[in-house]
Coordinates of C-alpha atoms (C1' of nucleotides) in Angstrom, one line a residue:
Chain B
X1 CA 0.0 0.0 0.0
X2 CA 1.2 3.3 0.9
X3 CA 4.5 3.9 2.6
X4 CA 4.8 0.5 4.0
X5 CA 8.1 -0.1 2.4
X6 CA 9.6 2.9 4.1
X7 CA 8.4 2.2 7.6
X8 CA 9.2 -1.3 8.4
X9 CA 10.1 -0.5 12.0
X10 CA 7.8 -1.9 14.5
X11 CA 7.9 1.2 16.6
X12 CA 6.8 3.1 13.6
X13 CA 4.0 0.8 13.1
X14 CA 3.1 1.0 16.7
X15 CA 3.2 4.8 16.5
X16 CA 0.8 4.9 13.8
X17 CA -1.5 2.2 14.7
X18 CA -1.4 2.2 18.4
X19 CA -1.9 5.2 20.5
X20 CA 0.4 3.6 22.9
X21 CA 3.8 4.0 21.7
X22 CA 4.9 5.8 24.8
X23 CA 3.8 2.8 26.6
X24 CA 6.3 0.5 25.3
X25 CA 8.8 0.9 28.0
X26 CA 11.2 -1.9 28.0
X27 CA 13.7 -0.4 30.3
X28 CA 15.0 -2.6 32.9
X29 CA 14.1 -0.4 35.7
X30 CA 11.8 -1.7 38.2
X31 CA 8.8 0.4 38.4
X32 CA 5.5 0.3 40.1
X33 CA 3.1 -2.0 38.5
X34 CA -0.4 -0.6 38.7
X35 CA -2.0 -3.4 36.9
X36 CA -1.1 -6.8 35.9
X37 CA -2.0 -8.3 32.7
X38 CA -4.4 -10.8 34.1
X39 CA -5.8 -8.2 36.3
X40 CA -6.6 -6.2 33.3
X41 CA -8.2 -9.2 31.9
X42 CA -10.0 -9.5 35.1
X43 CA -9.1 -13.1 35.7
X44 CA -6.5 -12.8 38.3
X45 CA -9.0 -13.5 41.0
X46 CA -10.6 -16.3 39.2
X47 CA -7.8 -18.2 37.6
X48 CA -4.5 -19.0 39.0
X49 CA -3.4 -20.1 35.6
X50 CA -3.1 -17.3 33.2
X51 CA -2.9 -17.1 29.5
X52 CA 0.8 -16.7 30.0
X53 CA 0.9 -19.9 31.7
X54 CA -0.6 -21.5 28.7
X55 CA 2.3 -20.5 26.7
X56 CA 4.7 -22.3 28.9
X57 CA 4.1 -25.3 26.9
X58 CA 4.1 -23.5 23.6
X59 CA 7.2 -22.7 21.7
X60 CA 7.9 -19.1 22.0
X61 CA 8.7 -17.1 19.0
X62 CA 11.9 -15.4 19.5
X63 CA 12.0 -13.3 16.4
X64 CA 14.0 -10.2 16.2
X65 CA 11.9 -7.4 14.9
X66 CA 13.4 -4.7 12.9
X67 CA 14.6 -1.3 14.0
X68 CA 14.2 -1.3 17.7
X69 CA 14.5 2.4 18.2
X70 CA 12.7 5.5 17.3
X71 CA 10.0 6.6 19.5
X72 CA 7.8 9.5 19.7
X73 CA 5.9 10.1 22.8
X74 CA 2.2 10.3 22.7
X75 CA 1.1 12.0 25.8
X76 CA -2.5 11.2 25.2
X77 CA -1.8 7.6 26.0
X78 CA -2.8 6.1 29.2
X79 CA 0.2 5.3 31.2
X80 CA 0.2 1.8 32.2
X81 CA 3.1 -0.2 33.4
X82 CA 4.2 -3.6 32.7
X83 CA 2.5 -6.2 34.7
X84 CA 5.3 -7.6 36.8
X85 CA 4.8 -11.1 35.8
X86 CA 1.7 -12.9 34.9
X87 CA 2.0 -14.7 38.1
X88 CA 2.3 -11.7 40.1
X89 CA -0.4 -11.4 42.6
X90 CA 0.8 -8.2 44.1
X91 CA -1.6 -5.6 42.7
X92 CA -1.9 -2.0 43.2
X93 CA -4.8 -0.6 41.3
X94 CA -3.6 2.7 40.2
X95 CA -4.4 3.1 36.6
X96 CA -4.0 6.7 36.2
X97 CA -7.0 7.8 34.3
X98 CA -9.7 5.8 32.7
X99 CA -12.7 4.5 34.5
X100 CA -14.3 7.6 35.8
X101 CA -16.8 9.6 33.9
X102 CA -17.9 6.7 31.8
X103 CA -21.3 6.1 33.4
X104 CA -22.4 9.7 32.9
X105 CA -21.4 9.8 29.4
X106 CA -23.1 6.6 28.7
X107 CA -26.3 7.8 30.3
X108 CA -26.2 10.9 28.3
X109 CA -25.6 9.0 25.1
X110 CA -28.3 6.6 25.8
X111 CA -30.9 9.3 26.5
X112 CA -29.9 11.3 23.5
X113 CA -29.9 8.3 21.3
X114 CA -33.3 7.4 22.4
X115 CA -34.6 10.8 21.8
X116 CA -33.0 11.1 18.4
X117 CA -33.5 7.6 17.1
X118 CA -31.3 7.6 14.1
X119 CA -29.1 10.4 15.2
X120 CA -25.7 9.4 16.2
X121 CA -23.8 10.2 19.3
X122 CA -24.0 13.6 20.9
X123 CA -20.9 15.5 20.7
X124 CA -18.7 15.7 23.7
X125 CA -16.8 18.9 24.1
X126 CA -14.5 20.0 26.8
X127 CA -13.2 16.6 27.5
X128 CA -10.9 14.3 25.7
X129 CA -12.2 10.8 25.4
X130 CA -11.3 8.9 28.5
X131 CA -9.8 5.6 27.9
X132 CA -9.4 2.6 29.9
X133 CA -5.9 1.3 30.7
X134 CA -4.6 -0.8 28.0
X135 CA -2.4 -3.8 27.7
X136 CA -1.0 -5.0 24.5
X137 CA 0.8 -8.1 23.6
X138 CA 1.9 -10.0 20.5
X139 CA 1.2 -13.5 19.8
X140 CA 2.3 -15.7 17.0
X141 CA -0.9 -17.2 15.8
X142 CA -2.7 -18.4 12.8
X143 CA -6.0 -17.0 13.9
X144 CA -6.7 -13.4 14.6
X145 CA -9.0 -13.8 17.5
X146 CA -7.3 -15.7 20.2
X147 CA -9.3 -17.4 22.8
X148 CA -8.6 -16.0 26.2
X149 CA -11.5 -17.4 28.2
X150 CA -13.9 -14.6 27.6
X151 CA -16.6 -14.1 25.0
X152 CA -16.2 -11.3 22.6
X153 CA -18.4 -9.6 20.1
X154 CA -16.9 -8.0 17.1
X155 CA -18.2 -4.5 16.7
X156 CA -15.9 -3.0 14.1
X157 CA -13.2 -3.5 11.6
X158 CA -11.0 -0.8 10.2
X159 CA -8.3 -0.7 7.6
X160 CA -5.2 0.5 9.3
X161 CA -2.7 2.9 7.8
X162 CA 0.6 1.4 7.1
X163 CA -0.8 -2.1 7.3
X164 CA -2.5 -4.2 4.8
X165 CA -4.3 -6.0 7.5
X166 CA -7.5 -4.7 9.0
X167 CA -7.8 -4.1 12.7
X168 CA -10.7 -5.8 14.4
X169 CA -12.5 -4.4 17.4
X170 CA -14.1 -6.6 20.0
X171 CA -16.1 -6.0 23.1
X172 CA -16.8 -8.3 26.0
X173 CA -20.3 -9.7 25.6
X174 CA -20.9 -9.9 29.3
X175 CA -23.4 -7.4 30.6
X176 CA -21.8 -4.3 32.2
X177 CA -18.4 -5.4 31.3
X178 CA -16.8 -2.7 29.2
X179 CA -13.6 -4.4 28.3
X180 CA -12.6 -4.1 24.7
X181 CA -9.9 -5.5 22.7
X182 CA -8.3 -4.7 19.3
X183 CA -6.8 -7.4 17.2
X184 CA -4.5 -6.8 14.3
X185 CA -1.7 -8.4 12.5
X186 CA 1.8 -7.2 12.4
X187 CA 2.1 -5.9 8.9
X188 CA 5.6 -7.2 8.3
X189 CA 4.9 -10.5 9.8
X190 CA 1.3 -11.6 9.4
X191 CA 1.9 -14.6 11.5
X192 CA 2.1 -12.2 14.5
X193 CA -1.1 -11.0 16.0
X194 CA -1.1 -7.9 18.2
X195 CA -3.9 -7.9 20.7
X196 CA -4.7 -4.8 22.8
X197 CA -6.9 -5.1 25.8
X198 CA -8.6 -2.1 27.2
X199 CA -10.3 -2.1 30.5
X200 CA -10.8 -4.6 33.2
X201 CA -13.3 -7.5 33.3
X202 CA -15.8 -7.2 36.0
X203 CA -16.6 -10.9 36.0
X204 CA -15.1 -14.3 36.0
X205 CA -14.2 -16.0 32.8
X206 CA -17.4 -17.4 31.5
X207 CA -16.0 -20.2 29.4
X208 CA -12.7 -21.2 30.9
X209 CA -13.0 -24.3 33.1
X210 CA -10.7 -23.7 36.0
X211 CA -10.1 -27.3 36.5
X212 CA -8.8 -27.8 33.0
X213 CA -6.2 -25.2 33.5
X214 CA -4.3 -26.0 36.5
X215 CA -2.6 -29.2 35.9
X216 CA -0.6 -30.6 33.1
X217 CA -3.1 -30.9 30.5
X218 CA -4.9 -27.6 31.1
X219 CA -7.4 -27.6 28.3
X220 CA -5.3 -26.4 25.5
X221 CA -7.9 -26.6 22.8
X222 CA -9.0 -23.0 23.0
X223 CA -5.5 -21.9 23.1
X224 CA -4.0 -24.2 20.6
X225 CA -3.5 -21.4 18.2
X226 CA -1.2 -19.6 20.5
X227 CA 2.4 -20.3 19.6
X228 CA 4.0 -17.4 21.3
X229 CA 3.1 -14.4 23.3
X230 CA 4.8 -11.1 23.7
X231 CA 3.7 -8.8 26.4
X232 CA 3.9 -5.3 25.2
X233 CA 4.7 -2.8 27.8
X234 CA 3.0 0.3 28.9
X235 CA 5.7 2.4 30.4
X236 CA 5.7 5.8 31.8
X237 CA 8.5 7.6 30.1
X238 CA 8.1 6.9 26.5
X239 CA 11.4 5.3 26.1
X240 CA 12.0 3.4 23.0
X241 CA 10.3 0.2 22.1
X242 CA 12.9 -2.4 21.8
X243 CA 11.7 -5.5 20.0
X244 CA 14.5 -7.4 21.3
X245 CA 13.3 -6.8 24.8
X246 CA 12.5 -10.4 25.1
X247 CA 16.1 -11.1 25.1
X248 CA 17.2 -8.1 26.9
X249 CA 14.8 -8.3 29.7
X250 CA 16.1 -11.6 30.5
X251 CA 19.6 -10.4 31.1
X252 CA 19.5 -6.8 31.9
X253 CA 18.4 -6.9 35.5
X254 CA 18.5 -10.0 37.5
X255 CA 16.9 -8.2 40.4
X256 CA 14.1 -6.9 38.4
X257 CA 10.8 -7.9 39.6
X258 CA 9.8 -8.3 36.0
X259 CA 11.8 -11.4 35.7
X260 CA 12.7 -12.7 39.1
X261 CA 12.1 -16.3 39.6
X262 CA 8.9 -16.6 37.8
X263 CA 9.4 -13.8 35.4
X264 CA 7.3 -14.0 32.3
X265 CA 10.0 -14.8 29.9
X266 CA 11.7 -17.2 32.1
X267 CA 8.5 -18.9 32.3
X268 CA 7.9 -18.7 28.7
X269 CA 11.1 -19.0 27.0
X270 CA 13.4 -21.9 27.1
X271 CA 16.9 -20.6 27.2
X272 CA 17.9 -22.3 24.1
X273 CA 15.2 -20.6 22.3
X274 CA 16.3 -17.3 23.4
X275 CA 19.6 -17.9 21.7
X276 CA 18.0 -18.8 18.5
X277 CA 17.2 -16.1 16.2
Chain I
dC1 C1' -34.7 -16.9 17.0
dG2 C1' -30.8 -15.3 19.4
dA3 C1' -26.1 -14.5 19.0
dC4 C1' -22.7 -13.0 16.3
dT5 C1' -20.3 -10.8 12.0
dT6 C1' -20.1 -7.6 8.3
dT7 C1' -19.9 -3.2 6.6
dG8 C1' -20.7 1.6 5.5
dA9 C1' -21.3 5.8 7.8
dC10 C1' -20.4 9.0 11.3
dC11 C1' -17.8 11.3 15.0
dA12 C1' -13.6 12.8 17.6
dG13 C1' -8.9 13.9 17.9
dC14 C1' -4.8 15.3 16.0
dG15 C1' -1.4 17.3 12.9
dC16 C1' -0.6 20.5 9.4
Chain Z
dG1 C1' -10.1 25.2 9.2
dC2 C1' -9.3 21.1 6.8
dG3 C1' -8.1 16.5 6.0
dC4 C1' -6.6 12.2 7.7
dT5 C1' -7.2 8.4 10.7
dG6 C1' -8.8 5.7 14.6
dG7 C1' -12.8 4.3 17.0
dT8 C1' -17.7 3.4 17.3
dC9 C1' -22.5 2.7 15.9
dA10 C1' -26.2 0.2 14.1
dA11 C1' -28.7 -2.0 10.3
dA12 C1' -28.4 -5.9 7.6
dG13 C1' -26.8 -10.4 6.9
dT14 C1' -25.2 -15.0 8.5
dC15 C1' -25.1 -19.0 11.3
dG16 C1' -26.3 -22.6 14.5

DNA sequence: CGACTTTGACCAGCGC
DNA sequence: GCGCTGGTCAAAGTCG
């Protein structure tokens, strides 16, 4: 399509397609962790075994993405730090913005929409759109929509600039649950799916049988498509996204809570795979 | 028939 | 102010 050829950097792609480029903070510093991934998914209280755990049995993709650097900071992005580890149970819910005035806006919208049947949403001035905290990660998968234990309804699809693959928008089908997710393919490697979650589930996973997850077999059928999983960070300082963070994080800070004993990548990545390209 | 997907249109935010 | 792009809505279509 357009300038794809010129912008083969992942960060560039992220910059254009994710409003979260500032969020990819792969520095090795230990920072406060407002929300863990599974907390964002709303499953931490319901499942001891996370999606990350699923991948322990799956070969992790250790691909080196192009051009690690280059970042511009998008200050509009929610600041959300990396979940320490998927297993982390220490949680401080401090997602900076998000959450608040949603109900009011929703009420207004609903009323107005009822009044003006075909008319679309009332305009909201004064305020920027408030967004839920987000968490993005990459998976290597043949299917776009990865099963994560929740039920999702697709509500939109958009062609994305700099990508020949459309972005799909999903919403949790559970009543009162406002969690959304976006799914798109990495334009330079269609086998990689980038999933971005927004918001927190307010309910247990409706379709994930807990008993099937804990032990060795843990019902892999819904997850069979997942070959690899990259957590993408939501950092605070807009430092560069480094696609090789998978490797670097492993080595850069032994004391880092990101990786400690049960750090994500140590859980996920066999050491020999890290050495492979 | 209900749940879900598709798809075109509309709106908001942002950069120029 | 204008145009571009991302995000969302909702009617119509599809599927089980």
